CSV table of C-alpha atoms in Angstrom, one decimal:
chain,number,residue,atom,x,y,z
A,6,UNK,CA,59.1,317.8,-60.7
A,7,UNK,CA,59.3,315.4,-63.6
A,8,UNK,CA,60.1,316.5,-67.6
A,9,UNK,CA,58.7,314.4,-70.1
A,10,UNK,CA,60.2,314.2,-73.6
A,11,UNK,CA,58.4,312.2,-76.6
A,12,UNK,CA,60.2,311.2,-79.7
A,13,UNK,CA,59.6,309.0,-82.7
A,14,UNK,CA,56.4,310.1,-84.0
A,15,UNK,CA,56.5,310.6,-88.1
A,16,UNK,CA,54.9,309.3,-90.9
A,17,UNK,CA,53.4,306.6,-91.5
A,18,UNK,CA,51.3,304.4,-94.3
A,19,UNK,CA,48.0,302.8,-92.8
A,20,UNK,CA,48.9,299.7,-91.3
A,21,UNK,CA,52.1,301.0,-90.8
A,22,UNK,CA,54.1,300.7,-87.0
A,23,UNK,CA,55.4,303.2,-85.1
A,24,UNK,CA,57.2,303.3,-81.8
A,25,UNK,CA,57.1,306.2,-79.3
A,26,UNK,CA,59.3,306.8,-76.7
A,27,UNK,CA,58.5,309.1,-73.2
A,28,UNK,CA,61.5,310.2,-71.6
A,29,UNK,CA,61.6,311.3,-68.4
A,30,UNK,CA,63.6,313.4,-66.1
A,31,UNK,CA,63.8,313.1,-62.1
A,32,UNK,CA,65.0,309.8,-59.9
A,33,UNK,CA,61.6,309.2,-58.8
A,34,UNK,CA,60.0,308.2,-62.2
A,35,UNK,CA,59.3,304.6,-61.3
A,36,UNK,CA,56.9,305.9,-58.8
A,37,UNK,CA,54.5,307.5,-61.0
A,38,UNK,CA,52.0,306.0,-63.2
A,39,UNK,CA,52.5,306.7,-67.0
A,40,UNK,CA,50.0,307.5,-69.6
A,41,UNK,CA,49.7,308.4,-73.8
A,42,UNK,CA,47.0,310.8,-74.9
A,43,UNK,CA,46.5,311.9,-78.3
A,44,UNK,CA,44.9,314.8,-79.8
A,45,UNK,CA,43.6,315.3,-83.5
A,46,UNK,CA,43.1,318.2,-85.4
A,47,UNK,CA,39.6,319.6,-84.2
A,48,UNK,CA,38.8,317.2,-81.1
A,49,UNK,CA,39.5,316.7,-77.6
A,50,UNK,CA,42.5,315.0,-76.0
A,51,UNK,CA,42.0,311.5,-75.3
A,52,UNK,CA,43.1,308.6,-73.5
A,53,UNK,CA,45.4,306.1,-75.5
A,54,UNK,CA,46.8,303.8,-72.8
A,55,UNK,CA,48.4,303.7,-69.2
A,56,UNK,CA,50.8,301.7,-67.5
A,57,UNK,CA,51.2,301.6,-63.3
A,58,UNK,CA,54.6,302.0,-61.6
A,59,UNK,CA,55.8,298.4,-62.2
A,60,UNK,CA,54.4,297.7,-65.6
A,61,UNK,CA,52.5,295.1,-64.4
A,62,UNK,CA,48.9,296.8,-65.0
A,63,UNK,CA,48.1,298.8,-68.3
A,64,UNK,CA,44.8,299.7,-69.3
A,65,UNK,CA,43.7,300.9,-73.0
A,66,UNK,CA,41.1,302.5,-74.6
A,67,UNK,CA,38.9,300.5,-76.6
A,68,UNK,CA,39.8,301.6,-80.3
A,69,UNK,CA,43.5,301.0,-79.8
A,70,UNK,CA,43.2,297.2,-77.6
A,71,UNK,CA,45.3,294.3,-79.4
A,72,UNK,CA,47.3,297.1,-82.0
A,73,UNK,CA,49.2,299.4,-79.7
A,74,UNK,CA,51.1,297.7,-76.5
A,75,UNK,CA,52.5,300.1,-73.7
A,76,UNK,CA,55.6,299.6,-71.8
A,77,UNK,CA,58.6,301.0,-69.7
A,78,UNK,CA,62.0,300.7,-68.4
A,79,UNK,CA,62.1,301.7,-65.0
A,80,UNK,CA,66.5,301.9,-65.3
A,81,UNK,CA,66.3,304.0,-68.3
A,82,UNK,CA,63.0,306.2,-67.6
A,83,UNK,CA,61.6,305.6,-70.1
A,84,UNK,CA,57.8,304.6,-71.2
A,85,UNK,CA,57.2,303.2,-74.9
A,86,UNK,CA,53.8,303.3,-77.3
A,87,UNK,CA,54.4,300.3,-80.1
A,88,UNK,CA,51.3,301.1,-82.6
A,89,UNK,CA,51.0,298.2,-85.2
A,90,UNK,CA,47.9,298.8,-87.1
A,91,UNK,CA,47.9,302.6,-87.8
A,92,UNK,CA,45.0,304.0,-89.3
A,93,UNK,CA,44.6,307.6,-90.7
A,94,UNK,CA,41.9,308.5,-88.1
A,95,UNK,CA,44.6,308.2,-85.6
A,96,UNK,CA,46.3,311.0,-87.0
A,97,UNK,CA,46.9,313.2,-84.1
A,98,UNK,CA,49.9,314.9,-81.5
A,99,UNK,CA,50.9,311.7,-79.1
A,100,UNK,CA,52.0,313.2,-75.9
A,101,UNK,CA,53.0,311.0,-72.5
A,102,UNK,CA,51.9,312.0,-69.0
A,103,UNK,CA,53.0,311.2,-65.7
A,104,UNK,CA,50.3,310.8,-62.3
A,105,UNK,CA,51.1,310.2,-58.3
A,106,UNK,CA,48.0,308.0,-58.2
A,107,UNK,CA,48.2,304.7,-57.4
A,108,UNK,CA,46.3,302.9,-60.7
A,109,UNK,CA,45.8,304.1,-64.0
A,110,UNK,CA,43.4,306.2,-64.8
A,111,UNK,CA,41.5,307.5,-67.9
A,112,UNK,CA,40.5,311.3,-67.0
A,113,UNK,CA,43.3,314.0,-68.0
A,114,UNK,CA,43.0,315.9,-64.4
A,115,UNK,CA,44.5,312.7,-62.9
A,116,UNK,CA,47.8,313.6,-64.9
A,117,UNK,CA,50.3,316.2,-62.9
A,118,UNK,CA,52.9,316.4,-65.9
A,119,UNK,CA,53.1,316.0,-69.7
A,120,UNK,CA,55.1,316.3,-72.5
A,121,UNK,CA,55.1,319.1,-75.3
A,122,UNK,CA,53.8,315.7,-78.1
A,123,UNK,CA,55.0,313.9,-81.2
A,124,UNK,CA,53.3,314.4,-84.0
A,125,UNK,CA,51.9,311.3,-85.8
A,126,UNK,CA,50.5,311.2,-89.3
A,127,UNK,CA,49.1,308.4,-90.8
A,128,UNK,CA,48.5,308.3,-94.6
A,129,UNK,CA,45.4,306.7,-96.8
């Protein structure tokens, strides 16, 4: 059983940064591949970015490559969003999720846990 927690969504400006955090409970975290899936108001959840056990694979959708970077830290539990480049569109509830597969992968019923989200607003 693993708990996720997000924190440091807010308000932003376009072109703004923010950095989410994922924390996770259980001693088995560095086994599970990690993922960030947002949701805007009046559209489906979607894939942001995933990271594999040992951080050395991350995969990202298209609309976010070369602004957001996703990380973690194995000794604290932890898995990070940085997004540099904000734009309004990408207004939405940020939530982590954690997966016993093996890779990353883009489809939400790969995902066995997730977080309750962080809210992220980005203003014009």
């Amino acid at each position: 059983q693993v708990q996720l927690v997000e924190s440091g969504g807010g308000l932003v400006q376009a072109g703004g940064s923010l950095r989410l955090s994922c924390a996770a409970s259980g001693r088995t975290f560095s086994a599970y591949v990690m993922a960030w899936f947002r949701q805007a108001p009046g559209k489906e959840r979607e894939f942001v970015a995933g990271i594999n056990w040992s951080g050395g694979s991350t995969t990202y959708a298209d609309s976010v490559k070369g602004r957001f970077t996703i990380s973690r830290d194995n000794a604290k539990n932890t898995v990070y969003l940085q997004m540099n480049s904000l734009k309004p569109e990408e207004t939405a509830v940020y939530c982590c999720a954690a997966s016993k597969v093996s890779s990353v992968r883009g489809g939400q019923t790969s995902y066995d846990y997730w977080g309750q989200g962080t809210q992220v607003t980005v203003s014009s």
